[in-house]
Tab-separated table of C-alpha atoms in Angstrom:
chain	number	residue	atom	x	y	z
W	1	UNK	CA	-18.269	-3.047	-26.788
W	2	UNK	CA	-19.255	-0.771	-23.884
W	3	UNK	CA	-17.135	-0.405	-20.765
W	4	UNK	CA	-18.852	-2.172	-17.865
W	5	UNK	CA	-20.078	0.047	-14.995
W	6	UNK	CA	-18.183	0.031	-11.716
W	7	UNK	CA	-18.723	-3.223	-9.733
W	8	UNK	CA	-21.170	-4.512	-12.338
W	9	UNK	CA	-19.353	-7.761	-13.200
W	10	UNK	CA	-18.821	-10.954	-11.223
W	11	UNK	CA	-14.990	-10.653	-11.109
W	12	UNK	CA	-15.201	-7.086	-9.781
W	13	UNK	CA	-17.737	-8.007	-7.111
W	14	UNK	CA	-15.820	-11.196	-6.305
W	15	UNK	CA	-12.529	-9.360	-5.802
W	16	UNK	CA	-14.155	-6.730	-3.591
W	17	UNK	CA	-16.081	-9.382	-1.668
W	18	UNK	CA	-12.919	-11.349	-0.860
W	19	UNK	CA	-11.147	-8.211	0.381
W	20	UNK	CA	-14.093	-7.181	2.576
W	21	UNK	CA	-14.703	-10.693	3.956
W	22	UNK	CA	-11.089	-11.357	4.934
W	23	UNK	CA	-10.852	-7.883	6.490
W	24	UNK	CA	-13.880	-8.567	8.703
W	25	UNK	CA	-12.572	-11.969	9.829
W	26	UNK	CA	-9.007	-10.773	10.417
W	27	UNK	CA	-10.042	-7.671	12.358
W	28	UNK	CA	-12.464	-9.751	14.441
W	29	UNK	CA	-9.646	-12.152	15.381
W	30	UNK	CA	-7.306	-9.291	16.228
W	31	UNK	CA	-9.941	-7.462	18.287
W	32	UNK	CA	-10.615	-10.645	20.269
W	33	UNK	CA	-6.909	-11.108	20.950
W	34	UNK	CA	-6.588	-7.481	22.001
W	35	UNK	CA	-9.480	-7.827	24.444
W	36	UNK	CA	-7.958	-10.926	26.029
W	37	UNK	CA	-4.550	-9.303	26.409
W	38	UNK	CA	-5.857	-6.039	27.853
W	39	UNK	CA	-7.560	-7.985	30.644
W	40	UNK	CA	-4.289	-9.619	31.713
W	41	UNK	CA	-1.383	-7.410	30.628
W	42	UNK	CA	-0.611	-3.736	31.119
W	43	UNK	CA	-0.324	-2.557	27.511
W	44	UNK	CA	1.419	0.596	28.727
W	45	UNK	CA	4.510	-1.482	29.425
W	46	UNK	CA	7.352	-0.866	26.942
W	47	UNK	CA	7.258	-4.460	25.693
W	48	UNK	CA	3.474	-4.785	25.687
W	49	UNK	CA	3.007	-1.624	23.607
W	50	UNK	CA	3.739	-3.914	20.679
W	51	UNK	CA	0.230	-5.352	20.899
W	52	UNK	CA	-1.962	-2.232	20.367
W	53	UNK	CA	0.478	-0.914	17.760
W	54	UNK	CA	0.242	-4.187	15.839
W	55	UNK	CA	-3.542	-3.985	15.852
W	56	UNK	CA	-3.527	-0.343	14.755
W	57	UNK	CA	-1.234	-1.097	11.813
W	58	UNK	CA	-3.343	-4.057	10.736
W	59	UNK	CA	-6.505	-1.971	10.863
W	60	UNK	CA	-4.798	0.705	8.758
W	61	UNK	CA	-3.559	-1.956	6.331
W	62	UNK	CA	-7.040	-3.406	5.812
W	63	UNK	CA	-8.543	0.029	5.137
W	64	UNK	CA	-5.671	0.857	2.790
W	65	UNK	CA	-6.162	-2.390	0.877
W	66	UNK	CA	-9.888	-1.699	0.513
W	67	UNK	CA	-9.100	1.780	-0.838
W	68	UNK	CA	-6.617	0.331	-3.340
W	69	UNK	CA	-9.189	-2.253	-4.423
W	70	UNK	CA	-11.953	0.257	-5.116
W	71	UNK	CA	-9.507	2.630	-6.815
W	72	UNK	CA	-8.086	-0.129	-9.035
W	73	UNK	CA	-11.524	-1.395	-10.041
W	74	UNK	CA	-12.913	2.072	-10.753
W	75	UNK	CA	-10.009	3.032	-13.017
W	76	UNK	CA	-9.532	-0.463	-14.499
W	77	UNK	CA	-5.936	-0.398	-13.237
W	78	UNK	CA	-4.384	-3.834	-13.692
W	79	UNK	CA	-0.996	-2.644	-12.430
W	80	UNK	CA	-2.577	-1.488	-9.173
W	81	UNK	CA	-4.313	-4.880	-8.982
W	82	UNK	CA	-0.908	-6.577	-9.012
W	83	UNK	CA	0.201	-4.109	-6.338
W	84	UNK	CA	-2.733	-5.203	-4.176
W	85	UNK	CA	-1.678	-8.839	-4.490
W	86	UNK	CA	1.878	-7.947	-3.429
W	87	UNK	CA	0.560	-5.851	-0.539
W	88	UNK	CA	-1.694	-8.700	0.576
W	89	UNK	CA	1.321	-11.004	0.543
W	90	UNK	CA	3.142	-8.492	2.730
W	91	UNK	CA	0.270	-8.547	5.208
W	92	UNK	CA	0.572	-12.333	5.307
W	93	UNK	CA	4.281	-12.121	6.174
W	94	UNK	CA	3.650	-9.394	8.770
W	95	UNK	CA	0.936	-11.439	10.496
W	96	UNK	CA	3.292	-14.421	10.741
W	97	UNK	CA	6.062	-12.281	12.266
W	98	UNK	CA	3.656	-10.812	14.798
W	99	UNK	CA	2.874	-14.220	16.301
W	100	UNK	CA	6.416	-14.331	17.693
W	101	UNK	CA	6.464	-10.683	18.764
W	102	UNK	CA	3.058	-10.909	20.458
W	103	UNK	CA	4.319	-13.958	22.342
W	104	UNK	CA	7.223	-11.891	23.678
W	105	UNK	CA	4.834	-9.094	24.630
W	106	UNK	CA	2.554	-11.454	26.566
W	107	UNK	CA	5.034	-13.773	28.275
W	108	UNK	CA	7.747	-11.208	29.013
W	109	UNK	CA	5.577	-8.365	30.261
W	110	UNK	CA	7.118	-6.676	33.304
W	111	UNK	CA	3.758	-5.390	34.545
W	112	UNK	CA	1.452	-8.399	34.561
W	113	UNK	CA	0.543	-7.857	38.222
W	114	UNK	CA	-1.525	-10.667	39.726
W	115	UNK	CA	-1.938	-12.330	36.304
W	116	UNK	CA	1.683	-13.451	35.824
W	117	UNK	CA	1.012	-17.095	36.624
W	118	UNK	CA	-1.857	-17.280	34.135
W	119	UNK	CA	0.096	-15.813	31.196
W	120	UNK	CA	1.140	-19.193	29.670
W	121	UNK	CA	-2.518	-20.268	29.590
W	122	UNK	CA	-3.451	-16.889	28.109
W	123	UNK	CA	-0.837	-17.261	25.385
W	124	UNK	CA	-2.091	-20.748	24.526
W	125	UNK	CA	-5.516	-19.246	23.853
W	126	UNK	CA	-4.203	-16.170	22.027
W	127	UNK	CA	-1.837	-18.163	19.820
W	128	UNK	CA	-4.683	-20.121	18.230
W	129	UNK	CA	-6.486	-16.911	17.287
W	130	UNK	CA	-3.327	-15.342	15.875
W	131	UNK	CA	-2.630	-18.388	13.703
W	132	UNK	CA	-6.055	-17.916	12.100
W	133	UNK	CA	-4.936	-14.523	10.720
W	134	UNK	CA	-2.169	-15.729	8.332
W	135	UNK	CA	-4.338	-18.733	7.433
W	136	UNK	CA	-7.195	-16.453	6.322
W	137	UNK	CA	-4.805	-14.106	4.531
W	138	UNK	CA	-3.172	-17.002	2.689
W	139	UNK	CA	-6.481	-18.479	1.562
W	140	UNK	CA	-7.809	-15.081	0.472
W	141	UNK	CA	-4.586	-14.407	-1.471
W	142	UNK	CA	-5.219	-17.519	-3.557
W	143	UNK	CA	-8.771	-16.339	-4.238
W	144	UNK	CA	-7.591	-12.851	-5.192
W	145	UNK	CA	-5.022	-14.269	-7.618
W	146	UNK	CA	-7.705	-16.375	-9.290
W	147	UNK	CA	-10.127	-13.452	-9.683
W	148	UNK	CA	-7.335	-11.085	-10.777
W	149	UNK	CA	-6.796	-13.263	-13.833
W	150	UNK	CA	-10.419	-12.767	-14.857
W	151	UNK	CA	-10.103	-9.014	-14.267
W	152	UNK	CA	-6.992	-8.912	-16.450
W	153	UNK	CA	-8.979	-10.417	-19.311
W	154	UNK	CA	-11.930	-8.109	-18.631
W	155	UNK	CA	-9.956	-4.860	-18.554
W	156	UNK	CA	-7.395	-5.597	-21.256
W	157	UNK	CA	-9.518	-4.596	-24.248
W	158	UNK	CA	-10.377	-1.176	-22.768
W	159	UNK	CA	-6.848	0.206	-23.156
W	160	UNK	CA	-7.409	1.144	-26.792
W	161	UNK	CA	-10.443	3.208	-25.790
W	162	UNK	CA	-8.236	5.456	-23.698
W	163	UNK	CA	-4.882	5.634	-25.474
W	164	UNK	CA	-5.438	4.310	-28.963
W	165	UNK	CA	-3.020	1.901	-30.620
W	166	UNK	CA	0.207	3.865	-30.074
W	167	UNK	CA	2.729	1.484	-28.387
W	168	UNK	CA	4.920	4.357	-27.181
W	169	UNK	CA	1.956	6.028	-25.481
W	170	UNK	CA	1.003	2.757	-23.792
W	171	UNK	CA	4.542	2.283	-22.546
W	172	UNK	CA	4.739	5.804	-21.082
W	173	UNK	CA	1.367	5.453	-19.413
W	174	UNK	CA	2.400	2.113	-17.924
W	175	UNK	CA	5.401	3.735	-16.208
W	176	UNK	CA	3.180	6.557	-14.960
W	177	UNK	CA	0.776	4.062	-13.347
W	178	UNK	CA	3.668	2.162	-11.755
W	179	UNK	CA	4.928	5.410	-10.232
W	180	UNK	CA	1.507	6.268	-8.816
W	181	UNK	CA	1.141	2.908	-7.051
W	182	UNK	CA	4.701	3.238	-5.699
W	183	UNK	CA	3.844	6.623	-4.177
W	184	UNK	CA	0.778	5.108	-2.492
W	185	UNK	CA	2.857	2.245	-1.083
W	186	UNK	CA	5.509	4.726	0.088
W	187	UNK	CA	2.848	6.509	2.131
W	188	UNK	CA	1.581	3.375	3.852
W	189	UNK	CA	4.951	1.891	4.800
W	190	UNK	CA	6.328	5.223	6.004
W	191	UNK	CA	3.190	5.751	8.121
W	192	UNK	CA	3.425	2.232	9.553
W	193	UNK	CA	7.121	2.612	10.362
W	194	UNK	CA	6.633	6.015	11.993
W	195	UNK	CA	3.657	4.796	14.038
W	196	UNK	CA	5.713	1.950	15.496
W	197	UNK	CA	8.670	4.191	16.279
W	198	UNK	CA	6.619	6.886	17.998
W	199	UNK	CA	4.251	4.632	19.950
W	200	UNK	CA	6.421	1.667	20.870
W	201	UNK	CA	10.065	2.661	20.908
W	202	UNK	CA	11.157	6.249	21.159
W	203	UNK	CA	11.351	8.377	24.284
W	204	UNK	CA	9.631	11.718	23.779
W	205	UNK	CA	12.608	13.529	25.281
W	206	UNK	CA	15.124	11.969	22.894
W	207	UNK	CA	16.642	13.723	19.891
W	208	UNK	CA	15.634	10.832	17.643
W	209	UNK	CA	11.984	11.396	18.563
W	210	UNK	CA	12.283	14.959	17.256
W	211	UNK	CA	13.968	13.778	14.060
W	212	UNK	CA	11.172	11.265	13.462
W	213	UNK	CA	8.487	13.921	14.012
W	214	UNK	CA	10.289	16.343	11.688
W	215	UNK	CA	10.444	13.706	8.951
W	216	UNK	CA	6.643	13.359	8.806
W	217	UNK	CA	5.774	16.675	7.070
W	218	UNK	CA	8.827	16.398	4.812
W	219	UNK	CA	7.792	12.973	3.527
W	220	UNK	CA	4.132	13.970	3.138
W	221	UNK	CA	5.120	17.037	1.101
W	222	UNK	CA	7.408	14.812	-0.974
W	223	UNK	CA	4.669	12.291	-1.783
W	224	UNK	CA	1.966	14.865	-2.535
W	225	UNK	CA	4.377	16.998	-4.544
W	226	UNK	CA	5.605	14.069	-6.618
W	227	UNK	CA	2.030	13.011	-7.424
W	228	UNK	CA	1.106	16.535	-8.543
W	229	UNK	CA	4.312	16.895	-10.562
W	230	UNK	CA	3.674	13.569	-12.298
W	231	UNK	CA	0.107	14.346	-13.224
W	232	UNK	CA	0.666	17.951	-14.343
W	233	UNK	CA	4.198	17.377	-15.688
W	234	UNK	CA	5.705	20.192	-13.612
W	235	UNK	CA	9.413	19.781	-14.267
W	236	UNK	CA	10.892	21.819	-11.411
W	237	UNK	CA	8.634	20.147	-8.841
W	238	UNK	CA	9.426	16.692	-10.203
W	239	UNK	CA	13.164	17.422	-10.088
W	240	UNK	CA	12.833	18.570	-6.470
W	241	UNK	CA	10.811	15.442	-5.604
W	242	UNK	CA	13.435	13.175	-7.153
W	243	UNK	CA	16.110	14.914	-5.095
W	244	UNK	CA	14.108	14.294	-1.908
W	245	UNK	CA	13.509	10.651	-2.864
W	246	UNK	CA	17.259	10.212	-3.172
W	247	UNK	CA	17.993	12.004	0.120
W	248	UNK	CA	15.298	10.138	2.069
W	249	UNK	CA	17.113	6.841	1.536
W	250	UNK	CA	19.722	8.065	4.029
W	251	UNK	CA	16.953	8.379	6.651
W	252	UNK	CA	15.999	4.708	6.326
W	253	UNK	CA	19.647	3.610	6.430
W	254	UNK	CA	20.093	5.657	9.623
W	255	UNK	CA	17.067	3.983	11.223
W	256	UNK	CA	18.193	0.496	10.265
W	257	UNK	CA	21.667	1.034	11.746
W	258	UNK	CA	20.094	2.219	15.018
W	259	UNK	CA	18.200	-1.065	15.403
W	260	UNK	CA	21.436	-3.050	15.630
W	261	UNK	CA	23.952	-0.584	17.102
W	262	UNK	CA	25.194	-1.765	20.545
W	263	UNK	CA	24.375	1.606	22.130
W	264	UNK	CA	20.732	1.668	20.989
W	265	UNK	CA	19.654	-1.900	20.202
W	266	UNK	CA	18.094	-2.472	23.650
W	267	UNK	CA	15.213	-0.047	23.039
W	268	UNK	CA	14.242	-1.894	19.846
W	269	UNK	CA	14.329	-5.423	21.276
W	270	UNK	CA	10.536	-5.937	21.293
W	271	UNK	CA	9.944	-4.744	17.716
W	272	UNK	CA	13.261	-5.170	15.890
W	273	UNK	CA	11.978	-7.792	13.432
W	274	UNK	CA	8.921	-5.780	12.396
W	275	UNK	CA	10.812	-2.491	12.229
W	276	UNK	CA	13.519	-4.103	10.108
W	277	UNK	CA	10.931	-5.434	7.636
W	278	UNK	CA	9.172	-2.063	7.383
W	279	UNK	CA	12.449	-0.167	7.016
W	280	UNK	CA	13.847	-2.456	4.315
W	281	UNK	CA	10.592	-2.363	2.336
W	282	UNK	CA	10.383	1.429	2.707
W	283	UNK	CA	13.968	1.799	1.478
W	284	UNK	CA	13.349	-0.434	-1.541
W	285	UNK	CA	10.095	1.367	-2.394
W	286	UNK	CA	11.730	4.792	-2.190
W	287	UNK	CA	14.623	3.586	-4.342
W	288	UNK	CA	12.149	2.185	-6.886
W	289	UNK	CA	10.201	5.466	-6.773
W	290	UNK	CA	13.378	7.393	-7.553
W	291	UNK	CA	14.282	5.110	-10.464
W	292	UNK	CA	10.779	5.011	-11.963
W	293	UNK	CA	10.406	8.744	-11.323
W	294	UNK	CA	13.444	9.383	-13.513
W	295	UNK	CA	11.840	7.292	-16.245
W	296	UNK	CA	8.577	9.233	-15.982
W	297	UNK	CA	10.453	12.553	-15.957
W	298	UNK	CA	12.011	11.612	-19.298
W	299	UNK	CA	8.488	11.190	-20.732
W	300	UNK	CA	7.338	14.730	-19.900
W	301	UNK	CA	6.118	16.837	-22.848
W	302	UNK	CA	5.589	13.808	-25.083
W	303	UNK	CA	1.807	14.015	-25.338
W	304	UNK	CA	0.758	12.008	-22.280
W	305	UNK	CA	-0.408	14.843	-20.026
W	306	UNK	CA	-3.960	14.880	-21.415
W	307	UNK	CA	-4.436	11.203	-20.564
W	308	UNK	CA	-3.029	11.729	-17.062
W	309	UNK	CA	-5.334	14.607	-16.227
W	310	UNK	CA	-8.376	12.771	-17.615
W	311	UNK	CA	-9.203	15.541	-20.057
W	312	UNK	CA	-11.393	14.424	-22.947
W	313	UNK	CA	-9.525	14.989	-26.217
W	314	UNK	CA	-11.152	16.684	-29.148
W	315	UNK	CA	-10.137	13.892	-31.509
W	316	UNK	CA	-9.140	10.284	-31.015
W	317	UNK	CA	-6.647	8.198	-32.997
W	318	UNK	CA	-8.507	6.165	-35.622
W	319	UNK	CA	-7.568	3.073	-37.555
W	320	UNK	CA	-9.959	4.038	-40.310
W	321	UNK	CA	-12.669	6.502	-41.303
W	322	UNK	CA	-16.349	6.138	-40.427
W	323	UNK	CA	-19.243	8.021	-41.919
W	324	UNK	CA	-21.233	10.338	-39.611
W	325	UNK	CA	-24.312	8.595	-38.279
W	326	UNK	CA	-22.850	5.095	-38.615
W	327	UNK	CA	-22.539	2.821	-35.556
W	328	UNK	CA	-18.743	2.951	-35.741
W	329	UNK	CA	-18.801	6.740	-35.912
W	330	UNK	CA	-20.998	6.945	-32.811
W	331	UNK	CA	-18.713	4.515	-30.985
W	332	UNK	CA	-15.610	6.549	-31.853
W	333	UNK	CA	-17.292	9.730	-30.656
W	334	UNK	CA	-18.137	8.090	-27.338
W	335	UNK	CA	-14.501	7.245	-26.555
W	336	UNK	CA	-13.822	10.709	-25.214
W	337	UNK	CA	-16.704	10.347	-22.751
W	338	UNK	CA	-15.375	7.180	-21.136
W	339	UNK	CA	-13.574	7.604	-17.848
W	340	UNK	CA	-9.832	7.081	-17.535
W	341	UNK	CA	-8.682	3.501	-18.123
W	342	UNK	CA	-5.366	2.314	-16.715
W	343	UNK	CA	-2.840	0.485	-18.807
W	344	UNK	CA	-2.402	-3.250	-18.374
């Protein structure tokens, strides 16, 4: 049974279509809201900065989800598919939280100028558009879950083509794929958290602003280094990455404490709920990355590297022998030419 080409089946096209359609509708709603607010509120105000930052994060999230979708479908990665569903659920929660925070940004703006009296009417109009966003995300999540079931059935049989029938190899590869999706999620949530801190909250002259800027290259090196170490099984680099994963948890704890400390809580008042969600998720993801990274580190030098690097093996595990020239022989020989398949 041949592996279907990329986006050649109805479930693959359906999953991609749902992601693209909801992204277009959601971004259209958000762009409309942004246009209405810009006409009536000074988005340079400390409170009102929440609005453009929210839109920027949502745009980044939609592009990130589309990337994950195409990547998961191309590599037949069921684990990444489940990660997409969880990420989509996170977008749903974030959109619901932002209704309240956008309301604060609109009604409590200190620089509304001559438009102050019209702000309640503006919010009444904006609120309806913002409610559409979680409604669309919720409906699309149900559709994605339904199609994901069909994709699970479609991709399940292809695992043997890539790894053979060795249960231990399947188990190791499953942990490797979990680690890869965790690293991708780490990148997004750290980027989203940093964007909000730099644009909305922090004063450029403050020491915390410098600490936040300094953390960016450190985290990027950590994520890239851990991905390379995982794929190539570089032990010293993986050990260093695990050490940084462990140390970076202190950074997120520090940020979370700042949100609620009496001396600093005032500067976070407009975005505390969103920042808290991003910080908690980032902390949990980094902790999970550390734990799963240890598990993957234990699997180094156990024969999985060739599958990770997508190198075609010279021989494949066989359940039986086939004569040269037979259909089964030709099928076995073609296994090495198939692209990498991700474990279910």
